[in-house]
Amino acid sequence: MKFFIDDLPVLFPYPRIYPEQYAYMCDLKKTLDAGGHCVLEMPSGTGKTVSLLSLIVAYQMHYPEHRKLIYCSRTMSEIEKALAELKALMKFRTQQLGYTEDFRALGLTSRKNLCLHPSVKREKSGTIVDARCRSLTAGFVKEKKERGEDVELCVYHENLDLLEPHNLVPPGVFTLDGLLKYGEDHKQCPYFSARRMMPFCNVIIYSYHYLLDPKIAERVSREFSKDCIVVFDEAHNIDNVCIESLSIDITENSLRKATRGANNLERKINEMKSSDAEKLQSEYSKLVEGLREAEQAREEDQFISNPVLPDDLLKEAVPGNIRRAEHFISFLKRFIEYLKTRMKVTHTISETPPSFLTHVKDLTYIERKPLRFCAERLTSLVRTLELINIEDYQPLQEVATFATLVSTYDKGFLLILEPFESEAATVPNPVLHFTCLDAAIAIKPVFERFSSVIITSGTLSPLEMYPKMLGFTTVMQESYSMTLARRSFLPMVVTRGSDQAQISSSFQIRNDPGVVRNYGNIVLEFSRITPDGIVVFFPSYLYMESIISMWQGMGILDSIWNYKLILVETPDAQESSLALETYRTACCNGRGAILMCVARGKVSEGIDFDHHYGRAVICIGVPFQYTESRILKARLEFLRENYRIRENDFLSFDAMRHAAQCLGRVLRGKDDYGVMVLADKRFQKKRTQLPKWISQAMLESETNLSTDMAVATAKNFLRGMAQPFKAKDQDGISTWSLADLERHREKQMLEEERARRQALANGHGANGVANGAAAAADEFDDDIDDDLMMLDAQ
Amino acid sequence: MPPSRESMQNRGDEDEVCPVCKSSRYLNPDMQFLINPECYHKMCESCVDRIFSSGPANCPVATCHKTLRKNRFRKQTFEDINVEREVDIRRRVMQILNRREEEFDSKRAWDDFLEQREEIIANLVHGTDVAKTEADLQKYAQENMRSIRANQALEAQEASSFQARQTQEQELARLRREAVRQEYENERRELLAGREDVLSRLAAGRPGDAATIAREGQKVLLKKSSARRSEEDRIRQKQAALRNSDARKAGQSGTTAADKAGDAGDTGLIKGLKRIKTPEPEKPYDPFGGMVPDKRDYYTLQDFYPSSYLDPIRQDTRMQAGGYDLREYYSRTLLEAFAGLGCFIDEEVSEREAANTDTAATEGAAIAAASTSPAGSA
């Protein structure tokens, strides 16, 4: 269908549109016009991706600026899905417009997924594929070849040079599979085609990391102009992605490898000194002049990447004491040895970067300045030495990155040394965590560089938390509710068992046999009444294991077995995928199954349980993080001191977003239905923190149920759902045809007109009232969570 | 915690063997290794006691003939003995070549110095040109005793101030944590008290009041939470203000630390040092800006000026009896008449703004003023 938003003609590839999709597009348009960032929460399964794409493509095509879209998603499958959606959209546009637009869209993923080289693509690990690919494609390898040396080159990559550099692939939308196929047909490398074509694309779809991880972003995403539209989809976890991208863990093993790497480098330098001293000399003189490799042959050749550095530093020359290669190696060795001595401590230490730096200086006379240049100097050295087997130097690079980060940032980072893996362990296995506490550091360049950043997901509540944590301001912040022709999902809070005893996964009572039995009863009762699949989420693997073994002892599992097949998620990815496979089969053939999984595990994030794959989701306990972890404690303290986010607020926010994510797994569309059970008495107070579309659908009467009441309600609900439901019933309510849309717009216009007239009549009197009303609203979790332990962070 | 954790202090291989007495860690779990910075040969503690207790002796390692003393033995800091040795050498060199970045003309010179120092250390470590390098170092140390001392003192001072700041920050963080905990406790107590209060009132009151009491309780809670929020806002603002002022203070103290007196400029070893300019001693404040008040530029004071009004006074003994002196009068009136003739306020202002204004112009004006002076004196 085709309709207008203001003056913008939007082509929507379906004959009907959901009201919330329309609202979403309107708000998106406003944001793009205003040129700012926004946070939008749209219920899962309401076609967020397609509305986003169709609006932005329309925007690109209609306005002369042709702002590029950078669409970031989380997983490969989501990227592929978005590309397929975009392809269908463009096909529809061609049909409607009657001509093919000049439009290019590509997805980018790792070399491993896009490689065509017959032997390289058979490698299993991504790093090995990367390394082998580099050894076949690097610029200096080619130079060697031209000099007549006998080196192997990748024919797929070589073919690219024969093509026009700005027209490696024809216009159109390529899914990842499509790109692979095109590459195979034309014998050209899909990975490098995508990389080199990025500046000429209208839409680029790739993973978060290409933009957020400063080490990669520098190389991949540097050339985008300021007016690009950046979209982070499924962004509810974006703060954790930011933090992970800047955190480094160093173990004794990695230090050993780093030493080996340093020794190798030293040997290479000596070799080069005897064979090709000129090269080292020229590198040296370049460093003396403070030139930053102006002739960096091709960006993609750069092997080792640098973490974020402030701009002023980039312009400076490398300090004199690490200018010479041999001095730099001895410098690295000293630093690694220092880290080794730190590893020998037997008690936990947490210290700030400044105090770490003073200690380094006291012991090894390494100053801050050269440390800051460590990563960059290593990159330059590696390039000069023309090393091929880069993966050997991975640990060394990690140490260098660590050195650079620790000396660059005083605030927002913490070093935590944990000598033992767990409380009870006696064999030391020290890990030096260099943790980033401030999510804003990694994402700041993105917000500074691009004028419109859109953060969107199915579960972002409370919305104001994200701008606070990530340090940006929004022009639009909106949460959409779900319009439904019938009540198609049933969220309930179960606070008591059938025996009226309260249930909770809080530490004090989580292992009480009574509580465990009550939880077991909930699962049992629901497995009895629910058709097909049920998904059960636990707060942690540990708790899941203990509770399942207790159920086994109580004979609960045996009773469940009568109704459903029982499958369990494990930390092992292979096992879990097997379990998931079996689960799907059991759901399809009518046996029905229960999948027990963890609220922070893989299943809770990326896997959809649409239709019969999930008719009920049970969330056992509030999925709080493990609060005794030092890293979490440090982060909480940082949040409190810098952003004034209270510990309990953050913990509860974090738990609720995971709970909401779990609940959302089961409802993937408007014709889907499912029961959502939150089984913990603490959910009763926290339900305001659920996304708007869930909390709105929750009736007051269903927020404090006992097991038997919940089962009765669910039974009723499922019976209602079993009635035939035609697509026609939704018309005009939860799906709009073009006519409905027109009606809505007319109504809106009339309303606006009336409001304007009223405002004119009332003069300015109305303003004060509106403001007062806004101030009175907003009441967010003032209850203190009694069960949350006060954290005695020290 | 199991006791074994403590013994992990000197963990290592079970079959680590002392190269001198060949006793292994398996037999002696508390074995500790010591080294001597003379030759860096490692041996266990008991060997050190055994061999060196009765005075200096040769190193027991077969090829090494260094004479060692017991008091120089110490524990090894780094696992790699080469690094250990390098750091020792580095320590010595750094103590001598302790120039600071602000002492150099340019960044380039400073970088060159850093590289040179690195070169010297590398020479000493790898044993190339040791004699010459040592000699250079010694010479430099003797020549620049003063600046070395000064820089050392400065460094020590920086370290101690850093330490002080660090402890202060920790203390502040602790206080903040304490405050937050307190706040949390208070809130919780209030909440409980409020709840109790509502309950007791419900118990005491008539059934009809129940709804109103409940509503009131709710309202009190809301009020408290909004009060807390405004309080938080206030605290935040205060903290922001405090932080700003802290930053300003830090900036100020930073500048004072930087200026420091040194001595000689280029020394034989190090190039590119800043020429040290001893700042000229500040002159006493001069209100006339270089003009001498007693100097008469525009006129010369004469003993006698003819005037029909003044002449009688000269004769009048009554006036002179009080000590009245006409010359005083002349001098004052003339000074007043010419005062300010050389001042051009506009020009002075513009001169202050653009410091390089043409001085000739003011001179010219002064001359012009001087040429008019006879008319003034007449």
Short mmCIF file of N, CA and C in Angstrom, two decimals, chain A residues 252 284 288-289 316-321 323-324 327 330 334 337-338 340-341 343-344 346 352 354-355 358 363-365 369 420 422-426 428 637 640-641 644 646-648 778-779 782 784-786 788 790 792-794, chain B residues 1-2 4-5 8-9 11 77-80 83 86-87 90-91 94-95 101 107-108 110-112 114-115 117-119 122 155 162 166 173 176-177 180-181 183-184 187-188 191-192 195 221-222 225 228-229 232 235-236 239 243:
data_model
loop_
_atom_site.label_atom_id
_atom_site.label_comp_id
_atom_site.label_asym_id
_atom_site.label_seq_id
_atom_site.Cartn_x
_atom_site.Cartn_y
_atom_site.Cartn_z
N GLU A 252 47.16 -15.82 33.08
CA GLU A 252 48.58 -16.19 33.05
C GLU A 252 48.93 -16.82 31.71
N TYR A 284 61.58 3.89 11.40
CA TYR A 284 62.09 4.69 12.50
C TYR A 284 62.05 6.17 12.15
N VAL A 288 60.06 9.22 13.87
CA VAL A 288 60.74 10.41 14.40
C VAL A 288 60.00 11.66 13.93
N GLU A 289 59.62 11.63 12.66
CA GLU A 289 58.94 12.80 12.12
C GLU A 289 57.52 12.92 12.63
N GLU A 316 50.14 13.30 17.64
CA GLU A 316 51.44 13.40 18.26
C GLU A 316 52.38 12.34 17.72
N ALA A 317 53.68 12.60 17.90
CA ALA A 317 54.66 11.60 17.49
C ALA A 317 54.83 10.58 18.59
N VAL A 318 55.23 9.41 18.19
CA VAL A 318 55.48 8.34 19.16
C VAL A 318 56.63 8.75 20.08
N PRO A 319 56.51 8.54 21.38
CA PRO A 319 57.58 8.94 22.29
C PRO A 319 58.91 8.27 21.94
N GLY A 320 59.99 8.97 22.27
CA GLY A 320 61.30 8.53 21.83
C GLY A 320 61.73 7.18 22.37
N ASN A 321 61.27 6.83 23.58
CA ASN A 321 61.82 5.60 24.14
C ASN A 321 61.22 4.33 23.56
N ARG A 323 60.67 4.35 20.11
CA ARG A 323 60.78 4.60 18.68
C ARG A 323 61.51 3.48 17.97
N ARG A 324 62.60 3.05 18.57
CA ARG A 324 63.35 1.96 17.94
C ARG A 324 62.68 0.63 18.25
N HIS A 327 63.98 -1.27 21.24
CA HIS A 327 63.58 -0.66 22.51
C HIS A 327 62.13 -0.99 22.83
N SER A 330 61.83 -4.48 24.19
CA SER A 330 62.24 -4.62 25.58
C SER A 330 61.20 -3.96 26.49
N ARG A 334 59.16 -5.92 29.41
CA ARG A 334 59.14 -5.43 30.79
C ARG A 334 57.70 -5.34 31.27
N GLU A 337 56.33 -8.77 31.96
CA GLU A 337 56.88 -9.32 33.20
C GLU A 337 56.23 -8.67 34.41
N TYR A 338 56.00 -7.40 34.29
CA TYR A 338 55.34 -6.70 35.40
C TYR A 338 53.96 -7.31 35.65
N LYS A 340 53.02 -10.21 35.01
CA LYS A 340 53.20 -11.53 35.60
C LYS A 340 53.40 -11.43 37.10
N THR A 341 54.21 -10.46 37.52
CA THR A 341 54.40 -10.33 38.97
C THR A 341 53.09 -9.99 39.66
N MET A 343 50.25 -11.02 38.85
CA MET A 343 49.42 -12.22 38.87
C MET A 343 49.73 -13.11 40.07
N LYS A 344 50.87 -12.89 40.71
CA LYS A 344 51.27 -13.80 41.79
C LYS A 344 50.56 -13.52 43.10
N THR A 346 47.89 -13.29 46.05
CA THR A 346 46.87 -14.29 46.41
C THR A 346 45.59 -13.68 46.98
N THR A 352 42.32 1.52 40.65
CA THR A 352 42.00 2.40 39.54
C THR A 352 43.20 2.50 38.60
N PRO A 354 44.93 5.09 37.54
CA PRO A 354 46.05 5.91 38.00
C PRO A 354 46.95 5.19 39.01
N SER A 355 46.34 4.46 39.93
CA SER A 355 47.19 3.83 40.93
C SER A 355 47.96 2.67 40.31
N THR A 358 50.98 4.26 38.63
CA THR A 358 52.07 4.63 39.53
C THR A 358 52.85 3.41 39.94
N LEU A 363 57.90 0.20 39.74
CA LEU A 363 58.57 -1.09 39.61
C LEU A 363 59.40 -1.18 38.33
N THR A 364 58.90 -0.65 37.25
CA THR A 364 59.59 -0.90 35.98
C THR A 364 59.98 0.36 35.23
N TYR A 365 59.72 1.51 35.79
CA TYR A 365 60.04 2.78 35.14
C TYR A 365 59.37 2.92 33.79
N LYS A 369 53.07 7.84 29.09
CA LYS A 369 53.08 8.25 27.68
C LYS A 369 53.34 7.09 26.73
N PHE A 420 41.63 -16.40 42.42
CA PHE A 420 40.99 -17.72 42.43
C PHE A 420 39.68 -17.67 41.65
N SER A 422 36.89 -19.42 42.19
CA SER A 422 35.72 -19.33 43.05
C SER A 422 36.19 -19.23 44.50
N GLU A 423 35.25 -19.03 45.39
CA GLU A 423 35.57 -18.87 46.80
C GLU A 423 36.35 -20.07 47.33
N ALA A 424 35.93 -21.25 46.92
CA ALA A 424 36.44 -22.46 47.54
C ALA A 424 37.72 -22.97 46.88
N ALA A 425 38.06 -22.42 45.73
CA ALA A 425 39.18 -22.97 44.99
C ALA A 425 40.49 -22.79 45.74
N THR A 426 41.38 -23.78 45.63
CA THR A 426 42.68 -23.65 46.26
C THR A 426 43.80 -23.53 45.24
N PRO A 428 45.31 -21.62 42.38
CA PRO A 428 45.11 -20.28 41.83
C PRO A 428 45.02 -20.30 40.31
N GLU A 637 28.59 0.86 41.66
CA GLU A 637 29.08 2.04 42.36
C GLU A 637 29.35 3.17 41.38
N ARG A 640 26.15 4.76 40.40
CA ARG A 640 25.59 5.59 41.47
C ARG A 640 26.32 6.92 41.54
N GLU A 641 27.65 6.86 41.47
CA GLU A 641 28.40 8.09 41.68
C GLU A 641 28.35 9.01 40.47
N ARG A 644 24.04 8.86 39.13
CA ARG A 644 23.01 8.87 40.17
C ARG A 644 21.92 7.83 39.89
N ARG A 646 20.58 4.47 41.29
CA ARG A 646 20.79 3.73 42.52
C ARG A 646 20.96 2.24 42.23
N GLU A 647 21.73 1.60 43.10
CA GLU A 647 22.04 0.18 42.88
C GLU A 647 20.77 -0.61 42.62
N ASN A 648 19.81 -0.43 43.50
CA ASN A 648 18.61 -1.25 43.39
C ASN A 648 17.84 -0.94 42.12
N ASP A 778 4.45 9.98 36.13
CA ASP A 778 5.78 9.41 36.33
C ASP A 778 6.04 8.99 37.77
N GLU A 779 5.69 7.81 38.03
CA GLU A 779 5.99 7.27 39.37
C GLU A 779 6.70 5.97 39.14
N ASP A 782 9.24 3.35 43.62
CA ASP A 782 9.73 3.96 44.83
C ASP A 782 9.79 2.98 45.96
N ILE A 784 11.14 0.13 47.95
CA ILE A 784 12.46 -0.46 48.02
C ILE A 784 12.27 -1.95 48.00
N ASP A 785 13.14 -2.57 47.30
CA ASP A 785 13.01 -4.01 47.21
C ASP A 785 13.60 -4.64 48.46
N ASP A 786 12.73 -5.16 49.28
CA ASP A 786 13.20 -5.65 50.58
C ASP A 786 14.14 -6.82 50.42
N LEU A 788 16.15 -7.52 48.05
CA LEU A 788 17.44 -7.29 47.44
C LEU A 788 18.44 -7.00 48.54
N MET A 790 21.40 -5.41 50.38
CA MET A 790 22.18 -4.18 50.21
C MET A 790 23.59 -4.60 49.87
N ASP A 792 27.31 -4.46 49.94
CA ASP A 792 28.38 -3.76 50.65
C ASP A 792 29.60 -3.75 49.77
N ALA A 793 29.53 -2.99 48.74
CA ALA A 793 30.69 -2.83 47.86
C ALA A 793 31.76 -2.12 48.65
N GLN A 794 32.95 -2.49 48.41
CA GLN A 794 34.00 -1.83 49.19
C GLN A 794 35.06 -1.27 48.28
N MET B 1 38.41 -20.16 54.65
CA MET B 1 39.38 -20.37 53.57
C MET B 1 40.36 -21.47 53.98
N PRO B 2 40.63 -22.38 53.12
CA PRO B 2 41.56 -23.46 53.48
C PRO B 2 42.96 -22.93 53.69
N SER B 4 45.70 -24.00 52.79
CA SER B 4 46.63 -24.20 51.68
C SER B 4 46.79 -22.92 50.86
N ARG B 5 45.80 -22.03 50.96
CA ARG B 5 45.90 -20.81 50.17
C ARG B 5 47.11 -19.98 50.57
N MET B 8 50.26 -20.93 49.14
CA MET B 8 50.39 -20.73 47.70
C MET B 8 51.25 -19.52 47.39
N GLN B 9 51.58 -18.77 48.44
CA GLN B 9 52.38 -17.56 48.27
C GLN B 9 53.56 -17.83 47.35
N ARG B 11 54.20 -20.36 45.36
CA ARG B 11 53.90 -21.52 44.55
C ARG B 11 54.89 -21.59 43.40
N THR B 77 62.12 -10.05 41.75
CA THR B 77 60.81 -9.46 41.50
C THR B 77 60.19 -10.03 40.24
N PHE B 78 60.99 -10.11 39.21
CA PHE B 78 60.44 -10.55 37.92
C PHE B 78 60.87 -11.98 37.64
N GLU B 79 60.02 -12.64 36.91
CA GLU B 79 60.29 -14.03 36.60
C GLU B 79 61.50 -14.14 35.67
N ASP B 80 61.56 -13.24 34.72
CA ASP B 80 62.63 -13.25 33.74
C ASP B 80 63.84 -12.53 34.30
N VAL B 83 65.02 -9.37 32.57
CA VAL B 83 64.23 -8.17 32.86
C VAL B 83 64.63 -7.62 34.23
N GLU B 86 67.74 -5.77 33.78
CA GLU B 86 67.51 -4.54 33.03
C GLU B 86 66.89 -3.48 33.93
N VAL B 87 65.95 -3.94 34.75
CA VAL B 87 65.28 -2.95 35.60
C VAL B 87 66.25 -2.37 36.62
N ARG B 90 68.28 0.08 34.78
CA ARG B 90 67.40 1.20 34.44
C ARG B 90 67.23 2.13 35.66
N ARG B 91 67.07 1.48 36.79
CA ARG B 91 66.87 2.29 37.99
C ARG B 91 68.04 3.24 38.19
N MET B 94 68.12 5.91 35.41
CA MET B 94 67.02 6.87 35.52
C MET B 94 67.27 7.86 36.65
N GLN B 95 67.99 7.38 37.67
CA GLN B 95 68.24 8.31 38.77
C GLN B 95 69.20 9.41 38.34
N GLU B 101 60.29 16.66 31.01
CA GLU B 101 59.89 17.13 29.69
C GLU B 101 59.91 18.64 29.59
N LYS B 107 59.34 19.15 21.74
CA LYS B 107 58.95 17.77 21.97
C LYS B 107 59.97 16.84 21.32
N ARG B 108 60.45 17.28 20.19
CA ARG B 108 61.41 16.49 19.45
C ARG B 108 62.66 16.26 20.30
N TRP B 110 62.96 16.35 23.46
CA TRP B 110 62.61 15.46 24.57
C TRP B 110 62.57 14.02 24.10
N ASP B 111 62.00 13.79 22.94
CA ASP B 111 61.94 12.43 22.42
C ASP B 111 63.34 11.91 22.13
N ASP B 112 64.17 12.81 21.59
CA ASP B 112 65.54 12.40 21.32
C ASP B 112 66.24 12.00 22.61
N LEU B 114 64.81 10.85 25.28
CA LEU B 114 64.27 9.57 25.73
C LEU B 114 64.95 8.42 25.00
N GLU B 115 65.14 8.64 23.70
CA GLU B 115 65.75 7.57 22.93
C GLU B 115 67.19 7.36 23.35
N ARG B 117 68.49 7.92 26.21
CA ARG B 117 68.52 7.24 27.51
C ARG B 117 68.31 5.74 27.31
N GLU B 118 67.36 5.45 26.43
CA GLU B 118 67.05 4.05 26.13
C GLU B 118 68.31 3.38 25.55
N GLU B 119 68.99 4.12 24.71
CA GLU B 119 70.21 3.61 24.08
C GLU B 119 71.25 3.28 25.15
N ALA B 122 70.28 0.23 26.98
CA ALA B 122 70.47 -0.96 26.15
C ALA B 122 71.95 -1.31 26.09
N GLU B 155 60.25 14.92 41.95
CA GLU B 155 59.58 13.66 41.69
C GLU B 155 58.99 13.11 42.98
N PHE B 162 50.57 12.76 44.98
CA PHE B 162 49.66 11.82 44.33
C PHE B 162 49.10 10.85 45.35
N GLN B 166 45.30 10.32 46.38
CA GLN B 166 44.69 9.01 46.24
C GLN B 166 43.97 8.62 47.53
N ALA B 173 35.29 8.46 48.76
CA ALA B 173 34.43 7.41 48.21
C ALA B 173 33.80 6.62 49.34
N ARG B 176 31.03 8.59 50.82
CA ARG B 176 29.85 8.60 49.97
C ARG B 176 29.08 7.29 50.10
N ARG B 177 29.85 6.20 50.09
CA ARG B 177 29.19 4.90 50.23
C ARG B 177 28.42 4.83 51.53
N VAL B 180 25.27 6.75 51.36
CA VAL B 180 24.22 6.08 50.61
C VAL B 180 23.59 4.98 51.45
N ARG B 181 24.45 4.25 52.16
CA ARG B 181 23.91 3.17 52.98
C ARG B 181 22.99 3.75 54.04
N GLU B 183 21.35 6.49 53.94
CA GLU B 183 20.12 6.97 53.31
C GLU B 183 19.15 5.81 53.08
N TYR B 184 19.75 4.73 52.59
CA TYR B 184 18.96 3.53 52.31
C TYR B 184 18.30 3.03 53.58
N GLU B 187 15.51 5.33 54.73
CA GLU B 187 14.32 5.21 53.92
C GLU B 187 13.52 3.98 54.31
N ARG B 188 14.28 2.93 54.47
CA ARG B 188 13.65 1.67 54.78
C ARG B 188 12.93 1.75 56.12
N LEU B 191 9.88 3.74 55.81
CA LEU B 191 8.84 2.99 55.12
C LEU B 191 8.15 2.04 56.09
N LEU B 192 8.98 1.33 56.85
CA LEU B 192 8.42 0.38 57.80
C LEU B 192 7.58 1.11 58.84
N ARG B 195 4.32 2.16 57.48
CA ARG B 195 3.43 1.04 57.35
C ARG B 195 2.82 0.69 58.70
N LEU B 221 3.70 8.57 51.63
CA LEU B 221 4.79 7.88 50.95
C LEU B 221 5.22 8.64 49.70
N LEU B 222 4.21 9.05 48.93
CA LEU B 222 4.50 9.75 47.69
C LEU B 222 5.27 11.03 47.98
N SER B 225 8.79 10.37 48.76
CA SER B 225 9.63 9.99 47.63
C SER B 225 9.95 11.21 46.77
N ARG B 228 12.52 13.17 48.48
CA ARG B 228 13.83 12.56 48.33
C ARG B 228 14.42 12.92 46.98
N ARG B 229 13.54 12.90 45.97
CA ARG B 229 14.04 13.16 44.63
C ARG B 229 14.58 14.59 44.52
N GLU B 232 17.81 14.76 46.14
CA GLU B 232 18.85 14.18 45.30
C GLU B 232 19.31 15.18 44.26
N ILE B 235 21.56 17.66 45.81
CA ILE B 235 22.89 17.09 46.09
C ILE B 235 23.70 17.01 44.81
N ARG B 236 23.02 16.62 43.74
CA ARG B 236 23.72 16.46 42.48
C ARG B 236 24.32 17.79 42.05
N GLN B 239 27.24 18.69 44.11
CA GLN B 239 28.43 17.90 43.77
C GLN B 239 29.07 18.40 42.49
N ARG B 243 32.81 19.68 42.13
CA ARG B 243 33.74 19.05 41.21
C ARG B 243 34.42 20.10 40.35
#
